[in-house]
Structures are given as structure tokens and as C-alpha cells.
Coordinates of C-alpha atoms in Angstrom, one line a residue:
Chain P
M1 CA 0.7 21.4 8.5
P2 CA 1.0 22.0 12.2
F3 CA 1.6 19.1 14.6
I4 CA 0.8 19.4 18.3
A5 CA 4.1 20.6 19.6
A6 CA 4.6 23.3 17.0
T7 CA 1.3 25.1 17.8
L8 CA 1.5 25.3 21.5
T9 CA 3.5 27.2 24.0
N10 CA 3.6 24.4 26.3
A11 CA 5.7 23.9 29.4
P12 CA 8.9 22.0 28.7
F13 CA 9.1 18.3 29.5
S14 CA 10.0 17.7 33.1
W15 CA 11.1 14.4 34.7
N16 CA 8.2 14.6 37.1
P17 CA 5.5 12.3 35.7
V18 CA 2.6 13.9 37.7
D19 CA 3.4 17.3 36.4
D20 CA 3.9 16.0 32.8
L21 CA 0.5 14.2 32.9
N22 CA -1.4 17.3 34.3
Q23 CA 0.3 19.3 31.5
L24 CA -0.6 16.8 28.9
F25 CA -4.4 16.8 29.7
T26 CA -4.6 20.6 30.4
Y27 CA -6.1 21.2 26.9
Q28 CA -9.5 20.1 25.9
F29 CA -8.3 18.9 22.4
M30 CA -5.7 16.7 24.0
R31 CA -8.4 14.9 26.1
S32 CA -10.6 14.6 23.0
A33 CA -7.6 13.2 20.9
Y34 CA -6.9 10.6 23.7
L35 CA -10.5 9.5 23.9
A36 CA -10.9 9.2 20.2
A37 CA -7.5 7.6 19.5
T38 CA -8.1 5.1 22.3
A39 CA -11.5 3.9 20.7
T40 CA -9.7 3.8 17.3
A41 CA -6.9 1.6 18.8
I42 CA -9.4 -0.8 20.5
V43 CA -11.4 -1.4 17.4
A44 CA -8.3 -1.6 15.1
G45 CA -6.8 -4.2 17.6
V46 CA -9.9 -6.5 17.4
V47 CA -10.4 -6.2 13.6
G48 CA -6.7 -6.4 13.1
Y49 CA -6.5 -9.8 14.7
F50 CA -8.6 -11.3 12.0
V51 CA -6.7 -9.3 9.3
V52 CA -3.5 -10.9 10.4
L53 CA -5.1 -14.4 10.8
R54 CA -6.6 -14.3 7.3
G55 CA -3.6 -12.7 5.7
L56 CA -5.5 -9.6 4.8
S57 CA -2.7 -7.1 5.5
F58 CA -2.7 -5.9 1.8
A59 CA -6.4 -5.4 1.9
G60 CA -6.1 -3.6 5.2
H61 CA -3.4 -1.4 3.6
S62 CA -5.5 -0.8 0.4
L63 CA -8.7 0.0 2.3
S64 CA -6.7 2.5 4.5
L65 CA -5.3 4.1 1.5
M66 CA -8.6 4.2 -0.1
G67 CA -9.5 6.6 2.7
F68 CA -7.5 9.1 0.9
A69 CA -9.9 9.1 -2.0
G70 CA -12.8 9.0 0.6
A71 CA -11.6 12.0 2.5
T72 CA -10.7 14.2 -0.5
G73 CA -13.9 13.1 -2.3
A74 CA -16.0 14.3 0.6
R75 CA -14.2 17.6 0.4
V76 CA -15.3 17.9 -3.3
A77 CA -18.9 16.9 -2.6
G78 CA -19.1 19.1 0.5
V79 CA -20.1 16.3 2.8
D80 CA -18.6 15.1 6.1
P81 CA -15.3 13.2 5.6
L82 CA -16.8 10.2 7.4
V83 CA -19.6 9.9 4.8
G84 CA -17.0 9.9 1.9
L85 CA -14.8 7.4 3.8
L86 CA -17.7 5.0 4.5
V87 CA -18.9 5.2 0.8
V88 CA -15.4 4.7 -0.8
D89 CA -14.2 2.1 1.8
G90 CA -17.5 0.2 1.5
A91 CA -17.5 0.2 -2.3
G92 CA -13.8 -1.0 -2.2
A93 CA -14.6 -3.8 0.2
L94 CA -17.5 -5.0 -2.0
L95 CA -15.5 -4.8 -5.1
I96 CA -12.6 -6.8 -3.6
G97 CA -15.1 -9.3 -2.3
A98 CA -16.9 -9.6 -5.6
L99 CA -13.7 -9.8 -7.8
A100 CA -11.6 -12.1 -5.6
R101 CA -13.8 -14.9 -4.4
R102 CA -10.9 -17.1 -3.7
P103 CA -7.7 -16.1 -1.8
R104 CA -5.5 -17.0 -4.6
G105 CA -5.2 -14.1 -7.1
R106 CA -6.7 -11.9 -4.5
D107 CA -3.7 -9.7 -4.0
V108 CA -3.8 -8.7 -7.8
V109 CA -7.4 -7.6 -7.4
V110 CA -6.6 -5.7 -4.2
G111 CA -3.7 -3.9 -5.9
I112 CA -5.8 -2.9 -8.9
V113 CA -8.7 -1.6 -6.8
L114 CA -6.2 0.3 -4.8
T115 CA -4.6 2.1 -7.6
G116 CA -7.9 2.9 -9.2
T117 CA -9.0 4.6 -6.0
L118 CA -5.7 6.4 -5.5
G119 CA -6.1 7.9 -9.0
L120 CA -9.5 9.1 -8.0
G121 CA -8.0 10.6 -4.7
L122 CA -5.6 12.6 -6.8
L123 CA -8.4 13.8 -9.0
F124 CA -10.5 14.9 -6.0
L125 CA -7.4 16.5 -4.4
R126 CA -7.1 18.6 -7.5
L127 CA -10.8 19.3 -7.8
S128 CA -11.0 20.3 -4.2
R129 CA -8.3 22.9 -4.7
A130 CA -7.2 22.4 -1.1
G131 CA -3.9 21.1 -2.3
E132 CA -2.8 19.5 0.9
A133 CA -2.5 15.8 1.0
L134 CA -0.6 15.5 4.2
P135 CA -3.5 16.1 6.7
V136 CA -5.3 13.2 5.2
L137 CA -2.4 11.0 5.2
V138 CA -1.3 11.7 8.9
G139 CA -4.6 12.7 10.4
D140 CA -5.5 15.8 12.4
V141 CA -5.4 15.0 16.0
L142 CA -5.8 18.8 16.9
G143 CA -9.1 19.2 15.2
I144 CA -11.1 16.5 16.9
S145 CA -14.5 17.9 18.1
A146 CA -16.7 16.5 20.9
T147 CA -19.1 15.2 18.3
E148 CA -16.4 13.3 16.5
V149 CA -15.3 11.7 19.7
T150 CA -19.0 10.5 20.2
I151 CA -19.2 9.2 16.7
V152 CA -15.9 7.3 17.0
E153 CA -16.9 5.8 20.3
A154 CA -20.3 4.8 19.1
A155 CA -18.9 3.2 15.8
A156 CA -16.2 1.4 17.7
A157 CA -18.7 0.0 20.2
V158 CA -20.9 -1.3 17.3
I159 CA -17.9 -2.9 15.4
V160 CA -16.6 -4.6 18.6
V161 CA -20.0 -6.0 19.5
L162 CA -20.5 -7.2 15.9
V163 CA -17.1 -9.0 16.1
A164 CA -18.0 -10.4 19.6
V165 CA -21.3 -11.8 18.3
A166 CA -19.8 -13.4 15.2
F167 CA -16.6 -14.4 16.9
R168 CA -16.7 -18.2 16.8
P169 CA -17.9 -18.4 13.2
L170 CA -15.4 -15.7 12.0
L171 CA -12.5 -17.6 13.9
L172 CA -13.5 -21.0 12.6
S173 CA -13.8 -19.8 9.0
S174 CA -10.5 -18.1 9.3
L175 CA -8.7 -21.0 10.7
D176 CA -10.1 -23.7 8.5
E177 CA -12.4 -22.9 5.8
E178 CA -13.2 -26.5 4.8
V179 CA -14.1 -27.6 8.4
A180 CA -16.1 -24.3 8.9
E181 CA -18.1 -25.1 5.7
A182 CA -18.7 -28.7 6.8
R183 CA -20.0 -27.5 10.0
G184 CA -22.5 -25.2 8.2
V185 CA -20.7 -21.8 8.8
P186 CA -21.5 -19.5 6.0
T187 CA -17.9 -18.8 5.1
R188 CA -18.5 -16.5 2.1
A189 CA -20.7 -14.4 4.3
M190 CA -18.0 -14.4 7.0
S191 CA -15.4 -13.3 4.5
L192 CA -17.6 -10.5 3.3
L193 CA -18.6 -9.5 6.8
L194 CA -14.9 -9.2 7.8
L195 CA -14.1 -7.1 4.7
L196 CA -17.0 -4.8 5.6
L197 CA -15.9 -4.5 9.2
L198 CA -12.5 -3.7 8.0
A199 CA -13.9 -1.0 5.7
A200 CA -15.9 0.5 8.6
T201 CA -12.8 0.4 10.9
T202 CA -10.7 2.2 8.4
A203 CA -13.4 4.8 7.6
V204 CA -13.9 5.5 11.3
A205 CA -10.1 5.6 12.1
T206 CA -8.8 7.7 9.2
P207 CA -10.3 11.1 10.2
I208 CA -8.7 10.7 13.7
V209 CA -5.3 9.1 13.1
G210 CA -4.8 9.5 9.3
V211 CA -4.3 7.0 6.5
L212 CA -0.8 5.8 7.5
L213 CA -1.5 5.2 11.1
T214 CA -4.8 3.4 10.5
F215 CA -3.0 0.7 8.7
S216 CA -0.2 0.5 11.3
L217 CA -2.7 0.2 14.1
L218 CA -4.6 -2.6 12.2
V219 CA -1.6 -4.7 11.4
A220 CA 1.2 -4.2 14.0
P221 CA -0.4 -4.8 17.4
A222 CA -2.2 -7.9 16.1
A223 CA 0.8 -9.3 14.4
T224 CA 2.8 -8.9 17.6
A225 CA 0.0 -10.3 19.7
S226 CA -0.5 -13.4 17.4
L227 CA 3.2 -14.1 17.9
I228 CA 3.1 -14.0 21.7
S229 CA -0.1 -16.1 22.3
G230 CA -1.9 -18.7 20.2
R231 CA -5.0 -18.5 22.2
P232 CA -7.4 -16.3 20.2
P233 CA -9.1 -14.5 23.2
V234 CA -5.7 -13.8 24.7
A235 CA -4.2 -12.5 21.5
V236 CA -7.2 -10.3 20.8
G237 CA -6.8 -8.8 24.3
L238 CA -3.0 -8.3 23.9
S239 CA -3.6 -6.7 20.4
I240 CA -6.0 -4.2 21.9
A241 CA -3.6 -3.5 24.8
L242 CA -0.6 -2.9 22.6
G243 CA -2.4 -0.7 20.2
V244 CA -3.8 1.4 23.1
L245 CA -0.4 1.6 24.6
Y246 CA 1.4 2.7 21.3
I247 CA -1.1 5.4 20.7
W248 CA -0.9 6.8 24.1
I249 CA 2.8 7.0 24.2
G250 CA 2.7 8.4 20.5
L251 CA 0.4 11.1 21.4
G252 CA 2.1 11.9 24.6
V253 CA 5.6 12.1 22.9
S254 CA 4.2 14.2 20.0
Y255 CA 3.0 16.8 22.6
W256 CA 6.6 17.7 23.3
V257 CA 8.5 16.7 20.1
D258 CA 7.4 18.3 16.9
M259 CA 6.6 15.1 15.0
P260 CA 3.3 13.5 14.1
P261 CA 2.3 10.6 16.5
S262 CA 2.5 8.2 13.5
V263 CA 6.3 8.4 13.4
F264 CA 6.6 7.3 17.1
V265 CA 3.8 4.7 16.9
T266 CA 5.2 3.0 13.8
A267 CA 8.8 3.0 15.2
M268 CA 7.6 1.5 18.4
A269 CA 5.3 -1.0 16.9
F270 CA 8.1 -2.3 14.6
A271 CA 10.6 -2.5 17.4
V272 CA 8.2 -4.5 19.7
Y273 CA 7.3 -6.8 16.8
V274 CA 11.1 -7.5 16.1
G275 CA 11.7 -8.1 19.7
A276 CA 8.7 -10.5 19.9
R277 CA 10.0 -12.4 16.8
T278 CA 13.5 -12.5 18.2
A279 CA 12.2 -14.0 21.4
E280 CA 10.1 -16.6 19.6
T281 CA 13.1 -17.6 17.4
F282 CA 15.3 -17.9 20.4
A283 CA 12.8 -20.0 22.4
A284 CA 12.3 -22.3 19.3
W285 CA 16.1 -22.6 19.0
R286 CA 16.3 -23.4 22.8
A287 CA 13.6 -25.9 22.5
A288 CA 15.2 -27.6 19.6
A289 CA 18.7 -27.6 20.9
P290 CA 18.6 -30.6 23.3
S291 CA 17.5 -32.8 20.5
R292 CA 20.5 -32.0 18.3
P293 CA 23.2 -34.0 19.9
A294 CA 20.9 -37.0 19.9
A295 CA 20.4 -36.7 16.1
A296 CA 24.1 -36.3 15.4
Chain D
M1 CA 0.6 25.6 -20.4
V2 CA -1.2 26.6 -23.5
R3 CA -4.2 24.4 -23.9
S4 CA -4.8 23.2 -27.3
H5 CA -8.0 21.6 -28.6
V6 CA -8.4 18.1 -29.7
T7 CA -9.7 17.6 -33.2
W8 CA -10.8 14.5 -35.2
N9 CA -7.7 14.9 -37.4
L10 CA -5.3 12.5 -35.8
V11 CA -2.2 13.9 -37.6
D12 CA -3.0 17.4 -36.3
D13 CA -3.5 15.9 -32.8
W14 CA -0.1 14.2 -33.0
H15 CA 1.6 17.4 -34.1
Q16 CA 0.0 19.2 -31.2
L17 CA 1.1 16.5 -28.9
V18 CA 4.8 16.6 -29.8
Q19 CA 5.3 20.2 -30.3
Y20 CA 6.2 20.9 -26.7
D21 CA 9.6 19.8 -25.3
F22 CA 8.1 18.7 -22.0
M23 CA 5.4 16.6 -23.8
R24 CA 8.2 14.8 -25.9
H25 CA 10.1 14.2 -22.7
A26 CA 7.0 12.9 -21.0
L27 CA 6.1 10.6 -23.9
L28 CA 9.6 9.2 -24.1
A29 CA 10.2 8.7 -20.4
G30 CA 6.7 7.5 -19.9
G31 CA 6.9 5.0 -22.7
I32 CA 10.3 3.5 -21.5
A33 CA 8.9 3.2 -17.9
A34 CA 5.8 1.5 -19.3
V35 CA 7.7 -1.0 -21.3
L36 CA 9.7 -2.0 -18.4
C37 CA 6.8 -2.0 -15.9
G38 CA 4.7 -4.0 -18.4
A39 CA 7.4 -6.7 -18.7
V40 CA 8.1 -6.8 -15.0
G41 CA 4.5 -6.7 -14.1
C42 CA 3.9 -10.1 -15.7
F43 CA 6.2 -11.7 -13.1
V44 CA 4.8 -9.6 -10.2
V45 CA 1.3 -11.1 -11.1
L46 CA 2.7 -14.6 -11.6
R47 CA 4.8 -14.6 -8.4
G48 CA 2.0 -13.0 -6.3
L49 CA 4.2 -10.1 -5.4
S50 CA 1.5 -7.4 -5.5
F51 CA 1.8 -6.4 -1.8
A52 CA 5.7 -6.6 -2.0
T53 CA 5.6 -4.2 -5.0
D54 CA 3.2 -1.8 -3.3
T55 CA 5.6 -1.9 -0.3
L56 CA 8.5 -1.2 -2.5
T57 CA 6.9 1.9 -3.8
H58 CA 6.5 3.1 -0.2
V59 CA 10.1 2.2 0.5
G60 CA 10.9 4.3 -2.6
F61 CA 9.2 7.3 -1.1
A62 CA 11.1 7.0 2.2
G63 CA 14.3 6.7 0.3
A64 CA 13.7 9.7 -1.9
S65 CA 12.6 11.9 1.0
G66 CA 15.5 10.7 3.1
A67 CA 18.0 11.5 0.3
V68 CA 16.7 14.9 0.0
V69 CA 17.1 15.5 3.8
I70 CA 20.8 14.4 3.7
G71 CA 21.3 16.4 0.5
L72 CA 21.4 13.6 -2.1
S73 CA 19.5 13.4 -5.3
P74 CA 16.0 11.9 -4.8
V75 CA 16.6 9.3 -7.5
A76 CA 19.7 8.0 -5.7
G77 CA 17.8 7.5 -2.4
L78 CA 14.9 6.0 -4.3
L79 CA 16.9 3.4 -6.1
G80 CA 19.2 2.8 -3.2
L81 CA 16.6 1.9 -0.6
T82 CA 14.4 0.0 -3.0
A83 CA 17.4 -2.0 -4.1
L84 CA 18.4 -2.6 -0.4
M85 CA 14.8 -3.7 0.4
A86 CA 14.7 -5.9 -2.7
V87 CA 17.7 -7.8 -1.4
A88 CA 16.2 -8.1 2.0
L89 CA 12.9 -9.4 0.6
G90 CA 14.8 -11.8 -1.6
A91 CA 16.6 -13.2 1.5
L92 CA 13.2 -13.6 3.3
E93 CA 11.2 -14.7 0.4
Q94 CA 11.2 -18.4 1.1
R95 CA 9.8 -17.7 4.5
L96 CA 7.5 -15.0 3.2
R97 CA 5.4 -17.2 1.1
G98 CA 1.8 -16.7 2.4
R99 CA 2.9 -14.6 5.4
D100 CA 1.8 -11.1 4.2
V101 CA 2.0 -9.9 7.7
V102 CA 5.8 -9.7 7.5
I103 CA 5.6 -7.5 4.6
G104 CA 2.9 -5.6 6.3
M105 CA 5.3 -4.9 9.2
I106 CA 8.0 -3.8 6.9
L107 CA 5.5 -1.4 5.4
V108 CA 4.6 -0.1 8.8
L109 CA 8.2 0.8 9.4
T110 CA 8.5 2.4 6.0
L111 CA 5.4 4.6 6.3
G112 CA 6.8 5.9 9.6
L113 CA 10.3 6.5 8.2
G114 CA 8.8 8.3 5.1
L115 CA 6.8 10.6 7.3
F116 CA 9.8 11.2 9.6
F117 CA 12.0 12.3 6.6
L118 CA 9.2 14.4 5.2
R119 CA 8.8 16.2 8.7
L120 CA 12.7 16.7 8.8
Y121 CA 12.4 18.2 5.3
R122 CA 10.1 20.8 6.9
G123 CA 6.7 19.7 5.8
Y124 CA 4.8 19.7 2.7
S125 CA 6.3 21.0 -0.6
N126 CA 6.1 20.8 -4.3
E127 CA 8.8 18.1 -4.3
T128 CA 6.7 15.9 -2.0
Y129 CA 3.7 16.3 -4.1
A130 CA 5.8 15.4 -7.2
L131 CA 7.2 12.4 -5.4
L132 CA 3.7 11.1 -4.3
F133 CA 1.8 11.9 -7.5
G134 CA 4.5 12.0 -10.1
S135 CA 5.9 14.9 -12.1
I136 CA 5.9 13.5 -15.7
L137 CA 5.2 16.9 -17.3
A138 CA 8.2 18.4 -15.7
L139 CA 11.0 15.9 -16.5
S140 CA 14.3 17.4 -17.7
P141 CA 16.3 15.7 -20.5
R142 CA 18.7 14.4 -17.8
D143 CA 15.7 12.7 -16.0
V144 CA 14.8 11.0 -19.3
V145 CA 18.3 9.8 -19.8
V146 CA 18.4 8.4 -16.3
V147 CA 15.1 6.6 -16.7
A148 CA 16.3 5.2 -20.2
V149 CA 19.6 3.9 -18.9
G150 CA 18.1 2.3 -15.8
A151 CA 15.3 0.7 -17.9
A152 CA 17.8 -0.5 -20.4
I153 CA 20.0 -2.2 -17.8
A154 CA 16.9 -3.7 -16.0
L155 CA 15.3 -5.0 -19.3
A156 CA 18.7 -6.6 -20.3
A157 CA 18.9 -8.3 -16.8
L158 CA 15.2 -9.5 -17.2
A159 CA 16.0 -10.9 -20.6
A160 CA 19.0 -12.7 -19.2
I161 CA 17.0 -14.4 -16.4
F162 CA 13.8 -14.8 -18.4
R163 CA 13.8 -18.6 -18.9
P164 CA 14.9 -19.6 -15.4
L165 CA 12.6 -17.0 -13.8
L166 CA 9.6 -18.2 -15.8
F167 CA 10.3 -21.8 -14.9
A168 CA 10.8 -20.9 -11.1
S169 CA 7.6 -18.8 -11.2
L170 CA 5.5 -21.6 -12.6
D171 CA 6.8 -24.5 -10.7
E172 CA 9.5 -23.7 -8.1
Q173 CA 10.1 -27.2 -6.8
L174 CA 10.6 -28.6 -10.2
A175 CA 12.8 -25.8 -11.2
E176 CA 14.9 -26.4 -8.1
A177 CA 15.1 -30.0 -8.8
R178 CA 16.4 -29.3 -12.3
G179 CA 19.2 -27.2 -10.9
V180 CA 17.8 -23.7 -11.3
P181 CA 19.2 -21.4 -8.7
V182 CA 15.9 -20.4 -7.5
R183 CA 16.8 -17.9 -4.7
A184 CA 19.4 -16.2 -6.9
V185 CA 16.8 -15.8 -9.7
A186 CA 14.2 -14.5 -7.2
T187 CA 16.6 -11.8 -5.8
A188 CA 17.8 -10.8 -9.3
F189 CA 14.1 -10.3 -10.3
L190 CA 13.4 -8.3 -7.1
L191 CA 16.4 -6.0 -8.0
V192 CA 14.8 -5.5 -11.6
L193 CA 11.5 -4.8 -9.8
A194 CA 13.3 -2.1 -7.7
V195 CA 14.5 -0.4 -10.8
A196 CA 11.0 -0.5 -12.4
V197 CA 9.5 0.9 -9.1
T198 CA 12.0 3.8 -9.4
A199 CA 11.1 4.4 -13.1
A200 CA 7.4 4.3 -12.3
T201 CA 7.7 6.6 -9.4
Q202 CA 9.5 9.2 -11.6
V203 CA 6.6 9.0 -14.0
I204 CA 3.4 8.7 -12.0
G205 CA 4.6 9.0 -8.5
A206 CA 5.1 6.8 -5.5
L207 CA 1.4 6.4 -4.5
L208 CA 0.3 5.4 -8.0
A209 CA 3.4 3.4 -9.3
V210 CA 1.7 0.1 -8.7
A211 CA -0.8 1.0 -11.3
L212 CA 1.7 0.3 -14.1
L213 CA 3.2 -2.7 -12.2
I214 CA 0.1 -4.8 -11.6
A215 CA -2.8 -4.0 -13.8
P216 CA -1.2 -4.5 -17.2
G217 CA 0.3 -7.9 -16.4
A218 CA -3.1 -9.0 -14.5
T219 CA -5.0 -7.8 -17.7
A220 CA -2.7 -9.7 -20.2
Q221 CA -3.0 -12.8 -18.0
R222 CA -6.8 -13.0 -18.7
L223 CA -6.2 -12.8 -22.5
T224 CA -3.5 -15.4 -23.2
T225 CA -1.8 -18.4 -22.0
R226 CA 1.5 -18.2 -23.9
P227 CA 4.3 -16.5 -22.1
A228 CA 5.6 -14.5 -25.0
A229 CA 2.2 -13.2 -26.0
W230 CA 1.4 -12.3 -22.4
L231 CA 4.6 -10.3 -22.0
L232 CA 4.1 -8.4 -25.2
L233 CA 0.3 -7.8 -24.4
S234 CA 1.2 -6.5 -21.0
V235 CA 3.9 -4.2 -22.4
A236 CA 1.3 -3.0 -25.0
V237 CA -1.3 -2.3 -22.3
A238 CA 1.1 -0.4 -20.1
L239 CA 2.4 1.6 -23.1
G240 CA -1.2 2.3 -24.2
V241 CA -2.6 3.5 -21.0
T242 CA 0.5 5.6 -20.3
W243 CA 0.5 7.5 -23.8
T244 CA -3.2 7.8 -23.8
G245 CA -3.2 9.1 -20.3
L246 CA -0.5 11.7 -21.3
A247 CA -2.5 12.8 -24.3
L248 CA -5.7 13.3 -22.2
A249 CA -3.7 15.3 -19.6
L250 CA -2.7 17.7 -22.4
W251 CA -6.3 18.3 -23.4
Q252 CA -8.0 17.9 -20.1
P253 CA -7.1 20.0 -17.0
Y254 CA -6.6 16.9 -14.8
P255 CA -3.4 15.2 -13.8
A256 CA -1.7 12.6 -16.1
S257 CA -1.4 10.2 -13.2
F258 CA -5.1 10.2 -12.7
F259 CA -5.8 9.3 -16.3
I260 CA -3.0 6.6 -16.3
T261 CA -4.3 4.8 -13.2
S262 CA -7.9 5.1 -14.1
L263 CA -7.3 3.7 -17.6
S264 CA -5.3 0.8 -16.3
T265 CA -8.0 -0.1 -13.8
L266 CA -10.7 0.3 -16.3
T267 CA -8.8 -1.8 -18.9
Y268 CA -8.5 -4.6 -16.3
L269 CA -12.2 -4.4 -15.3
A270 CA -13.3 -4.3 -18.9
V271 CA -11.2 -7.4 -19.9
R272 CA -12.5 -9.3 -16.7
L273 CA -16.1 -8.6 -17.8
V274 CA -15.5 -9.7 -21.4
T275 CA -13.4 -12.8 -20.5
A276 CA -16.0 -13.8 -17.8
G277 CA -18.7 -13.5 -20.6
A278 CA -16.7 -15.4 -23.2
G279 CA -15.4 -18.7 -22.6
L280 CA -11.8 -17.4 -22.6
S281 CA -11.4 -17.7 -18.8
R282 CA -11.3 -21.5 -18.8
L283 CA -8.0 -21.2 -20.7
R284 CA -6.3 -19.2 -17.9
P285 CA -5.2 -21.9 -15.5
A286 CA -2.3 -22.8 -17.8
M287 CA -0.4 -19.6 -16.9
R288 CA -0.7 -20.0 -13.1
P289 CA 1.9 -21.3 -10.7
A290 CA 1.6 -25.0 -10.0
P291 CA -0.3 -25.7 -6.7
A292 CA 2.9 -27.2 -5.3
A293 CA 4.8 -24.0 -5.7
E294 CA 2.4 -22.0 -3.7
G295 CA 3.6 -23.7 -0.4

């Protein structure tokens, strides 16, 4: 499985940023990779905000892993990976929505649907005789065509517009389901809509960045952003910005270092999250400190 | 492998099944892992630890590939890192309740680490495939012994903490008030879970290990409200799907892990359909955590 650095005879990394940037964007595939990955990070940042808000991390993880069955299944059926991903992720989201009507006990259903699809993925992997599981898991940033860039950008635009249109009811039903219901928000429809948007996001993202990074881009930027700001529009903006930043740096570093971008993105995302948590804890401790002597 | 043909003579089939060494090893190790996972799975479902369990399987993958990179045995890395993570989760558990994003972030880190070790190990290989999807038909006698010893210790530990664990899982606040060391019990259970994850990974692989740890317990929960019956039923389901899956893999050219995961999913879905039809489902709430314990 070739990664970026291994396949190129690129100029060594210099400490001159202008030279490095010129070097980075010399190749068409790098420009395509940046365009497609940016669109992916934006849509993952938006949908990820609701994933974190509603405690859907496990569902996000499962739907992105289901992409494994989608991509290998598409190989067996001889169709475009995106078709296989949309079918499997869509079916998975509907099944989770149908079997787990209430949040309680949902994680069991998610886990079972996940394992069922992973088993199928293994079957498809065997049937397709391609043998290689790794490209599906880590994505293939080198092989992104101009058509794929267009598809990802169009799909990302549609998903972002849908979230923007349904933003208020989605937010209200995520924050307080009972109040939302009392105000006439169709909470069940919103919950299903979110699962379907999540499925569409993972389906679009998986061919670009792979199964593992899809999940990381869904959860990590949004989790950090929600820690930093309690105001939804700010948090969504921050979540997008962090995701785009991670993937830009990750792609850039993997141009020179022979490792998939996922490695750098996950390490960075975790470090920033821990930093944000530490800062939050410290701030809470400082805010609480003055009251302690009075209480004693 | 010589393919034999399935007949309607069950005795003949059984003889076919056990005539190969690798098949006897697989049935034995798979059976032991299934018993452990079935028993542990009840508490995974009761305590709402599906996501944590899934994360532990990925931790196991990172541990095993990391151990290979530094020249240790994969099992050592698998068990070492999952046990370490189990202790960490145990320390965090009180604050984790309902905050699945923290587990999600641990998973993000773990996925990256696993990939990093995989890359250091110079890419894709048969070992990686075995780790991800299991290698039950290639277990050595030594592997079987390792699984058996680990499972025996873990089952003994589970038996020792069974009553306080059940009490704490059903109503944590009441258990705490009665002097049950809730946090110690939770951590002890997570350590048992780490051993179960290790055993399941050996048998059906890191990606699919959750199949044996969630589905049997969830299936049994829909059928009974009595703890002992639940435990036995869950073990029976896990054992049933594992052995059936292995037998199918001998006669069909598809991987055993595929049959085991599919069978456990289908069993769950079938039981759900049946219990939804019959009035059985109204009996269920008795074996659920008390609302107060959910926090």
C-alpha cells in the first residue's frame, strides 16, 4: 500500500515555507486531494457537531466502519464505491433508527448492526479476491480523480445546506427533546434525518480519507469545539476550522513523511482535545478557588 | 484444506468435523472464548458498555501490532494494552456515564496508533489480516492453552465478583449505600472484559470481536428476566453461533468469522422479531438498570 511520500521523488523538506508550498502543490493529485479533503472536513465538522451533541459517537463510528462493507461490496458488485457506501450506510442508519427508537439501549443495537456489517465486509473482501483491506481503511488520497472532487464538493454542499435549513429544529430536539416536542418539532423525523445525514457524510468521506479518518474527523473537531464554545454557531464554525486545519497539516506532513495522513490527524486531534480539556478544567478550578476559603 | 461434504448423518458430520487437528483446536479455543464472552457480554449489555467494548477491541489491535513492532508476542501487547485501557476507563467511568464522546476521543487516538504501528511494521501482511479478521483455523496447541488459562482466570474472577457486580449494575446508588465497593467492582469487571476481548480477538479478530461480546448478551436479555438464566442463555447463544460458524466454515469456502458474526446478528434480529410479536417483551424491564443508576 503506497502512501504519498513513498511513491514520489519529491524535493526534501526545506525550512522555506514558500518553496515548500510550491512543492506541495506541484502535482495535480495533491491539489485534488486538498480540495476533496477540505470538502470532507467541512461536512464532517458540521454533522459532527450534532453527533457530539446527541451522543452519537458510537453510531458515527459504526457507520464509518460499515463503509468497509460498502466499499468491498461495491468491488464485488462491480459498481462505484460511492454507490456501495450509500446503500450500506443508508441501510445501516435506517436499521439503527428502526431498532433503537429511544436512546436507551441504542448502543447495543448499534454494536450488533456494526458487527453484522463487518462480517459482510469480510465476506465481500474474500469474494472480491482483492485481498487488501488497508486501502479501504486508510483511504486512497493519491487516486482522487477530478470527477470525485466534483462529487464530494457537490455532496458536501447539499449536506451542509440541509443542515443549515434544519438547523434550529435539529438543535432544539438535540438539546431538549421534550421541549422540542411540546413546540411541535417532529423529533423522531429529526433524529432519523440526522442519522441519514451521518450516513451520507460517511459514505462521501470514506473513499477520500478512509474509514478510520472519517470517524476521527466526525468526532474530534466537534468534541474540541464544543468544549471551547457553548454557543452553537460558534462551535460549528470552530469545528469546521479545526477539521480543515488538521487535514491540511496531515496531508502536508504525509507528503514528506512516509505515513498515512490519518496518523498525524488523529495524533493532532487528540492532543488539541486534551489541551482544551486541561484548559477547561484549569479554568473551572480557578473559578471555584476563591469560594473555597469562604466555605472552609 | 480438503473439503468434505456435509451429509444428513450427524454422526458422520461430527467425525468429519473433529478429524483434523486444526479443527479440534478451533472448536476448543472458540468454545472457551465463547463461554467467557457470553458471560461477560451480559454485563456489557447491562452496564451499557458496548462502545467501550468496541473501543477495547481497537485498543487490542494497536497493542498487538505495537508488540510485533518492538518484537514481543502479539498476545502480550493485546492483553497489556487492553488491560491498561481497562484500568483507565475504570478510573474515568463515573465521569464517562452518558459522555460517549470521551470514549470516542480515546478511540480516535487508538485508531491512529494502530495505523502507526502497522506502518512501522511495513504495511500489510498475513499477520495483520489474522489480527483484524481472526485466525481460528490456524491456532497452535500453545494458543489454545493461552486462551484456556486466560479464560479460566477471567471466569473465576467474574464468579468472585458476580453478586456485587450484578447489584451495582442494576442499581448503583443502592449498591453504594449498602457498602458495595462500586468503583473497584467496575474496574475488576473491565479487567475481565480486557481478557475476554483478547480471547475473542484470537478467535474472530479485532474488527469482529464485538460480535461475541454484545449480541449473545443482548439476545438473552430479550428472552428472560432471571440473572442466572440470562447468563446461561447468553453463554449458550455464544457457544452455538461459534461452533455452528466453525462447522459451516469447514464445508463452505467462506471465513469462519463471517459465519460467526452473521449468525450472532441474525439470532438477535430473529429473537427481536419473535419477542416483539409475542408478549414477552413486556417482561423485559425487570432486567434493566434502575433509572437512577443511569445518571
